[in-house]
Amino acid sequence: MNVNIEPSWAARLSDEFEKPYFEALVSFIKTEYSTQKIFPPGKLIFNAFDQCPFPEVKVVILGQDPYHGPGQAHGLCFSVPDGIDFPPSLQNIFKEIQNDLQKPAPPSGNLERWASQGVFLLNATLTVRAHQAGSHQNKGWETFTDRVIHLLAESSDNLVFMLWGAYAQRKGQFIDTQRHLVLQSVHPSPLSAHRGFFGNHHFSQANRYLQEHGKTPIDW
């Protein structure tokens, strides 16, 4: 199956695209886009991959669902396009960066600037119906993104994985902590951030680890 995705990812995922579950997923997604309002726009489903080629990945941040409000989702977890108000979880991420690195919140919530530095912003589910959180879960995306995380963990060394919340932690529980830095805390959602996201110092820890392993730190 010909999937329009960045070449370094396409080369590594080509076998996955031929599997029955993925063909069923594509059929489901095509029907959804033709009959429902779906986010992100179709051309941005694989935006996280397109913005951050496989050899350039240094940090993996794992989300769950795309944003399901108009204009918010653009294929990068936690990120919103320029000019869109910061969702609450993103506000809290910027608050922690400010506390951790004394870096003020940026004017835009567009995290393409992170992706261009090697931060892979992956949602476990890559599409969603408008105003229906979780509506595309258990359709095949999770199987696909599990494979993506396995590829990264098994084919690279000294990556940083940021796993926020129980869902992300379960999805990354197999990652070899001797080979990679795995940073875990509660989710940045307002429901949980005060229970350990604030003060987790994940951003400074990530940069310290990258520098220790000869990699350029991220300008968060």
Short mmCIF file of N, CA and C in Angstrom, two decimals, residues 100-220:
data_model
loop_
_atom_site.label_atom_id
_atom_site.label_comp_id
_atom_site.label_asym_id
_atom_site.label_seq_id
_atom_site.Cartn_x
_atom_site.Cartn_y
_atom_site.Cartn_z
N ASP A 100 11.18 25.16 35.03
CA ASP A 100 12.36 24.29 34.94
C ASP A 100 13.55 25.02 34.33
N LEU A 101 13.31 25.79 33.29
CA LEU A 101 14.39 26.39 32.51
C LEU A 101 14.39 27.92 32.53
N GLN A 102 13.46 28.50 33.30
CA GLN A 102 13.33 29.96 33.36
C GLN A 102 13.16 30.54 31.95
N LYS A 103 12.34 29.86 31.17
CA LYS A 103 12.10 30.27 29.78
C LYS A 103 10.64 30.68 29.66
N PRO A 104 10.34 31.91 29.29
CA PRO A 104 8.94 32.35 29.25
C PRO A 104 8.14 31.62 28.19
N ALA A 105 6.83 31.60 28.39
CA ALA A 105 5.95 30.94 27.42
C ALA A 105 6.07 31.62 26.06
N PRO A 106 6.08 30.85 24.98
CA PRO A 106 6.22 31.45 23.64
C PRO A 106 4.91 32.07 23.17
N PRO A 107 4.97 32.87 22.13
CA PRO A 107 3.73 33.48 21.62
C PRO A 107 2.84 32.49 20.87
N SER A 108 3.41 31.38 20.43
CA SER A 108 2.64 30.40 19.64
C SER A 108 2.74 29.01 20.27
N GLY A 109 1.64 28.26 20.16
CA GLY A 109 1.64 26.88 20.62
C GLY A 109 2.02 25.89 19.55
N ASN A 110 2.54 26.39 18.43
CA ASN A 110 2.96 25.53 17.33
C ASN A 110 4.32 24.91 17.67
N LEU A 111 4.34 23.58 17.87
CA LEU A 111 5.55 22.90 18.31
C LEU A 111 6.38 22.35 17.15
N GLU A 112 6.10 22.82 15.95
CA GLU A 112 6.97 22.45 14.82
C GLU A 112 8.42 22.83 15.11
N ARG A 113 8.61 23.88 15.89
CA ARG A 113 9.98 24.30 16.24
C ARG A 113 10.69 23.23 17.06
N TRP A 114 9.94 22.45 17.84
CA TRP A 114 10.54 21.31 18.55
C TRP A 114 10.82 20.18 17.57
N ALA A 115 9.84 19.88 16.71
CA ALA A 115 9.99 18.77 15.77
C ALA A 115 11.23 18.95 14.90
N SER A 116 11.50 20.20 14.49
CA SER A 116 12.64 20.46 13.62
C SER A 116 13.97 20.23 14.33
N GLN A 117 13.92 20.13 15.67
CA GLN A 117 15.13 19.86 16.45
C GLN A 117 15.26 18.38 16.86
N GLY A 118 14.29 17.56 16.44
CA GLY A 118 14.36 16.14 16.76
C GLY A 118 13.41 15.66 17.82
N VAL A 119 12.36 16.44 18.11
CA VAL A 119 11.34 16.02 19.07
C VAL A 119 10.17 15.42 18.27
N PHE A 120 9.96 14.13 18.46
CA PHE A 120 8.92 13.40 17.74
C PHE A 120 7.66 13.42 18.57
N LEU A 121 6.63 14.11 18.06
CA LEU A 121 5.41 14.41 18.82
C LEU A 121 4.29 13.48 18.35
N LEU A 122 4.25 12.30 18.93
CA LEU A 122 3.40 11.22 18.44
C LEU A 122 2.15 11.03 19.28
N ASN A 123 0.99 11.10 18.65
CA ASN A 123 -0.24 10.65 19.30
C ASN A 123 -0.43 9.16 19.07
N ALA A 124 -0.97 8.46 20.07
CA ALA A 124 -1.24 7.03 19.92
C ALA A 124 -2.30 6.77 18.86
N THR A 125 -3.27 7.68 18.75
CA THR A 125 -4.31 7.63 17.74
C THR A 125 -4.15 8.88 16.88
N LEU A 126 -4.10 8.73 15.58
CA LEU A 126 -3.71 9.85 14.72
C LEU A 126 -4.88 10.64 14.16
N THR A 127 -6.11 10.19 14.39
CA THR A 127 -7.29 10.91 13.88
C THR A 127 -8.40 10.86 14.92
N VAL A 128 -9.38 11.74 14.75
CA VAL A 128 -10.51 11.81 15.70
C VAL A 128 -11.67 12.53 15.02
N ARG A 129 -12.91 12.15 15.40
CA ARG A 129 -14.08 12.91 14.95
C ARG A 129 -14.18 14.22 15.71
N ALA A 130 -14.67 15.23 15.03
CA ALA A 130 -14.88 16.52 15.68
C ALA A 130 -15.74 16.37 16.93
N HIS A 131 -15.26 16.93 18.02
CA HIS A 131 -16.00 17.00 19.29
C HIS A 131 -16.29 15.63 19.90
N GLN A 132 -15.57 14.59 19.47
CA GLN A 132 -15.80 13.24 20.02
C GLN A 132 -14.46 12.62 20.42
N ALA A 133 -13.99 12.96 21.58
CA ALA A 133 -12.70 12.43 22.05
C ALA A 133 -12.73 10.91 22.06
N GLY A 134 -11.66 10.32 21.59
CA GLY A 134 -11.54 8.85 21.61
C GLY A 134 -12.31 8.13 20.54
N SER A 135 -12.91 8.86 19.61
CA SER A 135 -13.81 8.23 18.64
C SER A 135 -13.10 7.33 17.64
N HIS A 136 -11.79 7.48 17.47
CA HIS A 136 -11.04 6.61 16.56
C HIS A 136 -10.09 5.68 17.29
N GLN A 137 -10.32 5.49 18.57
CA GLN A 137 -9.52 4.53 19.31
C GLN A 137 -9.98 3.11 18.97
N ASN A 138 -9.06 2.17 19.09
CA ASN A 138 -9.34 0.74 18.87
C ASN A 138 -9.77 0.43 17.43
N LYS A 139 -9.26 1.21 16.49
CA LYS A 139 -9.52 0.96 15.07
C LYS A 139 -8.27 0.50 14.34
N GLY A 140 -7.13 0.48 15.04
CA GLY A 140 -5.88 0.06 14.42
C GLY A 140 -4.72 1.01 14.62
N TRP A 141 -5.04 2.27 14.92
CA TRP A 141 -3.95 3.23 15.09
C TRP A 141 -2.99 2.83 16.20
N GLU A 142 -3.53 2.30 17.30
CA GLU A 142 -2.66 1.95 18.43
C GLU A 142 -1.67 0.86 18.05
N THR A 143 -2.11 -0.09 17.24
CA THR A 143 -1.20 -1.14 16.77
C THR A 143 -0.07 -0.53 15.93
N PHE A 144 -0.44 0.40 15.09
CA PHE A 144 0.54 1.07 14.24
C PHE A 144 1.53 1.87 15.08
N THR A 145 1.04 2.66 16.02
CA THR A 145 1.96 3.50 16.80
C THR A 145 2.77 2.67 17.80
N ASP A 146 2.25 1.52 18.23
CA ASP A 146 3.09 0.60 19.02
C ASP A 146 4.31 0.17 18.20
N ARG A 147 4.08 -0.13 16.93
CA ARG A 147 5.18 -0.54 16.06
C ARG A 147 6.19 0.59 15.90
N VAL A 148 5.69 1.80 15.78
CA VAL A 148 6.57 2.96 15.64
C VAL A 148 7.48 3.10 16.86
N ILE A 149 6.89 2.96 18.05
CA ILE A 149 7.68 3.10 19.28
C ILE A 149 8.69 1.96 19.40
N HIS A 150 8.29 0.75 19.03
CA HIS A 150 9.24 -0.37 19.03
C HIS A 150 10.40 -0.09 18.09
N LEU A 151 10.12 0.41 16.90
CA LEU A 151 11.19 0.71 15.95
C LEU A 151 12.19 1.71 16.53
N LEU A 152 11.67 2.76 17.13
CA LEU A 152 12.54 3.77 17.72
C LEU A 152 13.37 3.18 18.85
N ALA A 153 12.73 2.44 19.74
CA ALA A 153 13.42 1.92 20.92
C ALA A 153 14.46 0.87 20.56
N GLU A 154 14.21 0.13 19.47
CA GLU A 154 15.08 -1.00 19.12
C GLU A 154 16.12 -0.64 18.07
N SER A 155 15.93 0.44 17.33
CA SER A 155 16.84 0.79 16.23
C SER A 155 17.68 2.02 16.52
N SER A 156 17.47 2.63 17.67
CA SER A 156 18.21 3.84 18.03
C SER A 156 18.79 3.66 19.42
N ASP A 157 19.71 4.55 19.78
CA ASP A 157 20.29 4.55 21.12
C ASP A 157 20.19 5.94 21.73
N ASN A 158 20.08 5.97 23.04
CA ASN A 158 20.14 7.22 23.81
C ASN A 158 19.07 8.22 23.40
N LEU A 159 17.85 7.71 23.20
CA LEU A 159 16.70 8.59 23.02
C LEU A 159 16.12 8.95 24.37
N VAL A 160 15.38 10.04 24.41
CA VAL A 160 14.61 10.42 25.60
C VAL A 160 13.13 10.18 25.30
N PHE A 161 12.48 9.40 26.14
CA PHE A 161 11.04 9.16 26.02
C PHE A 161 10.34 9.86 27.18
N MET A 162 9.42 10.77 26.87
CA MET A 162 8.62 11.45 27.88
C MET A 162 7.23 10.81 27.89
N LEU A 163 6.93 10.11 28.97
CA LEU A 163 5.68 9.37 29.10
C LEU A 163 4.86 10.00 30.22
N TRP A 164 3.87 10.77 29.83
CA TRP A 164 3.07 11.53 30.79
C TRP A 164 1.69 10.88 30.92
N GLY A 165 1.40 10.39 32.10
CA GLY A 165 0.11 9.77 32.36
C GLY A 165 0.15 8.26 32.17
N ALA A 166 -0.83 7.59 32.76
CA ALA A 166 -0.84 6.12 32.77
C ALA A 166 -0.91 5.52 31.38
N TYR A 167 -1.65 6.15 30.49
CA TYR A 167 -1.79 5.59 29.14
C TYR A 167 -0.44 5.54 28.44
N ALA A 168 0.28 6.66 28.43
CA ALA A 168 1.58 6.71 27.77
C ALA A 168 2.57 5.75 28.43
N GLN A 169 2.49 5.64 29.74
CA GLN A 169 3.41 4.75 30.45
C GLN A 169 3.17 3.29 30.10
N ARG A 170 1.92 2.92 29.97
CA ARG A 170 1.62 1.54 29.54
C ARG A 170 2.14 1.29 28.13
N LYS A 171 1.98 2.26 27.27
CA LYS A 171 2.38 2.09 25.87
C LYS A 171 3.89 1.99 25.73
N GLY A 172 4.63 2.59 26.66
CA GLY A 172 6.08 2.55 26.58
C GLY A 172 6.75 1.68 27.62
N GLN A 173 5.99 0.77 28.22
CA GLN A 173 6.54 0.02 29.35
C GLN A 173 7.65 -0.95 28.95
N PHE A 174 7.75 -1.30 27.67
CA PHE A 174 8.77 -2.25 27.21
C PHE A 174 10.13 -1.58 26.94
N ILE A 175 10.19 -0.26 26.94
CA ILE A 175 11.42 0.45 26.52
C ILE A 175 12.56 0.13 27.48
N ASP A 176 13.71 -0.18 26.94
CA ASP A 176 14.91 -0.54 27.71
C ASP A 176 15.49 0.72 28.35
N THR A 177 15.39 0.80 29.67
CA THR A 177 15.86 1.99 30.37
C THR A 177 17.38 2.02 30.50
N GLN A 178 18.05 0.93 30.13
CA GLN A 178 19.51 0.96 30.08
C GLN A 178 20.00 1.58 28.77
N ARG A 179 19.15 1.58 27.79
CA ARG A 179 19.50 2.06 26.45
C ARG A 179 19.00 3.47 26.19
N HIS A 180 17.93 3.85 26.89
CA HIS A 180 17.29 5.14 26.68
C HIS A 180 16.93 5.76 28.03
N LEU A 181 16.69 7.07 28.02
CA LEU A 181 16.17 7.75 29.21
C LEU A 181 14.66 7.79 29.12
N VAL A 182 13.99 7.18 30.08
CA VAL A 182 12.53 7.17 30.13
C VAL A 182 12.09 8.05 31.30
N LEU A 183 11.43 9.15 30.98
CA LEU A 183 10.95 10.10 31.98
C LEU A 183 9.44 9.94 32.11
N GLN A 184 8.96 9.71 33.33
CA GLN A 184 7.55 9.45 33.57
C GLN A 184 7.00 10.40 34.64
N SER A 185 5.79 10.85 34.42
CA SER A 185 5.07 11.62 35.45
C SER A 185 3.59 11.55 35.13
N VAL A 186 2.78 12.19 35.95
CA VAL A 186 1.37 12.34 35.62
C VAL A 186 1.24 13.21 34.38
N HIS A 187 0.05 13.23 33.83
CA HIS A 187 -0.26 13.97 32.61
C HIS A 187 -0.32 15.48 32.91
N PRO A 188 0.02 16.33 31.93
CA PRO A 188 -0.08 17.78 32.15
C PRO A 188 -1.50 18.33 32.18
N SER A 189 -2.50 17.50 32.05
CA SER A 189 -3.89 17.95 32.14
C SER A 189 -4.13 18.70 33.46
N PRO A 190 -5.01 19.71 33.46
CA PRO A 190 -5.33 20.40 34.71
C PRO A 190 -5.86 19.46 35.80
N LEU A 191 -6.39 18.30 35.40
CA LEU A 191 -6.91 17.35 36.39
C LEU A 191 -5.79 16.69 37.19
N SER A 192 -4.57 16.68 36.65
CA SER A 192 -3.51 15.93 37.31
C SER A 192 -2.19 16.67 37.44
N ALA A 193 -2.00 17.76 36.73
CA ALA A 193 -0.68 18.39 36.66
C ALA A 193 -0.10 18.72 38.03
N HIS A 194 -0.96 19.13 38.96
CA HIS A 194 -0.49 19.52 40.29
C HIS A 194 -0.03 18.32 41.12
N ARG A 195 -0.27 17.10 40.62
CA ARG A 195 0.11 15.91 41.37
C ARG A 195 1.48 15.35 40.92
N GLY A 196 2.25 16.15 40.21
CA GLY A 196 3.58 15.67 39.87
C GLY A 196 4.09 16.05 38.50
N PHE A 197 3.24 16.65 37.65
CA PHE A 197 3.79 17.15 36.39
C PHE A 197 4.60 18.42 36.67
N PHE A 198 3.99 19.33 37.43
CA PHE A 198 4.74 20.52 37.81
C PHE A 198 5.88 20.10 38.74
N GLY A 199 7.08 20.51 38.36
CA GLY A 199 8.24 20.15 39.15
C GLY A 199 8.93 18.87 38.72
N ASN A 200 8.49 18.26 37.60
CA ASN A 200 9.14 17.00 37.17
C ASN A 200 10.50 17.24 36.51
N HIS A 201 10.76 18.47 36.07
CA HIS A 201 12.07 18.84 35.48
C HIS A 201 12.45 17.96 34.30
N HIS A 202 11.45 17.51 33.56
CA HIS A 202 11.74 16.62 32.43
C HIS A 202 12.54 17.32 31.34
N PHE A 203 12.34 18.59 31.16
CA PHE A 203 12.97 19.29 30.03
C PHE A 203 14.46 19.50 30.30
N SER A 204 14.80 19.86 31.52
CA SER A 204 16.23 19.99 31.86
C SER A 204 16.90 18.62 31.92
N GLN A 205 16.19 17.61 32.42
CA GLN A 205 16.76 16.26 32.45
C GLN A 205 17.04 15.76 31.03
N ALA A 206 16.10 16.01 30.12
CA ALA A 206 16.28 15.58 28.73
C ALA A 206 17.52 16.23 28.13
N ASN A 207 17.66 17.53 28.32
CA ASN A 207 18.80 18.23 27.73
C ASN A 207 20.12 17.77 28.32
N ARG A 208 20.13 17.53 29.62
CA ARG A 208 21.35 17.05 30.26
C ARG A 208 21.76 15.70 29.69
N TYR A 209 20.78 14.81 29.52
CA TYR A 209 21.04 13.48 28.97
C TYR A 209 21.55 13.57 27.53
N LEU A 210 20.91 14.41 26.73
CA LEU A 210 21.35 14.56 25.34
C LEU A 210 22.79 15.05 25.28
N GLN A 211 23.11 16.03 26.09
CA GLN A 211 24.47 16.55 26.09
C GLN A 211 25.49 15.50 26.55
N GLU A 212 25.10 14.71 27.55
CA GLU A 212 25.99 13.66 28.05
C GLU A 212 26.29 12.62 26.97
N HIS A 213 25.38 12.50 26.00
CA HIS A 213 25.56 11.51 24.93
C HIS A 213 25.90 12.16 23.59
N GLY A 214 26.47 13.35 23.68
CA GLY A 214 27.02 13.99 22.48
C GLY A 214 26.00 14.56 21.52
N LYS A 215 24.79 14.84 22.02
CA LYS A 215 23.75 15.37 21.15
C LYS A 215 23.44 16.82 21.53
N THR A 216 23.00 17.58 20.57
CA THR A 216 22.62 18.97 20.82
C THR A 216 21.35 19.03 21.64
N PRO A 217 21.32 19.80 22.74
CA PRO A 217 20.10 19.90 23.53
C PRO A 217 18.98 20.61 22.76
N ILE A 218 17.77 20.46 23.24
CA ILE A 218 16.60 21.06 22.60
C ILE A 218 16.40 22.48 23.13
N ASP A 219 16.14 23.40 22.24
CA ASP A 219 15.71 24.75 22.66
C ASP A 219 14.21 24.70 22.88
N TRP A 220 13.83 24.39 24.11
CA TRP A 220 12.41 24.28 24.45
C TRP A 220 11.71 25.65 24.43
#
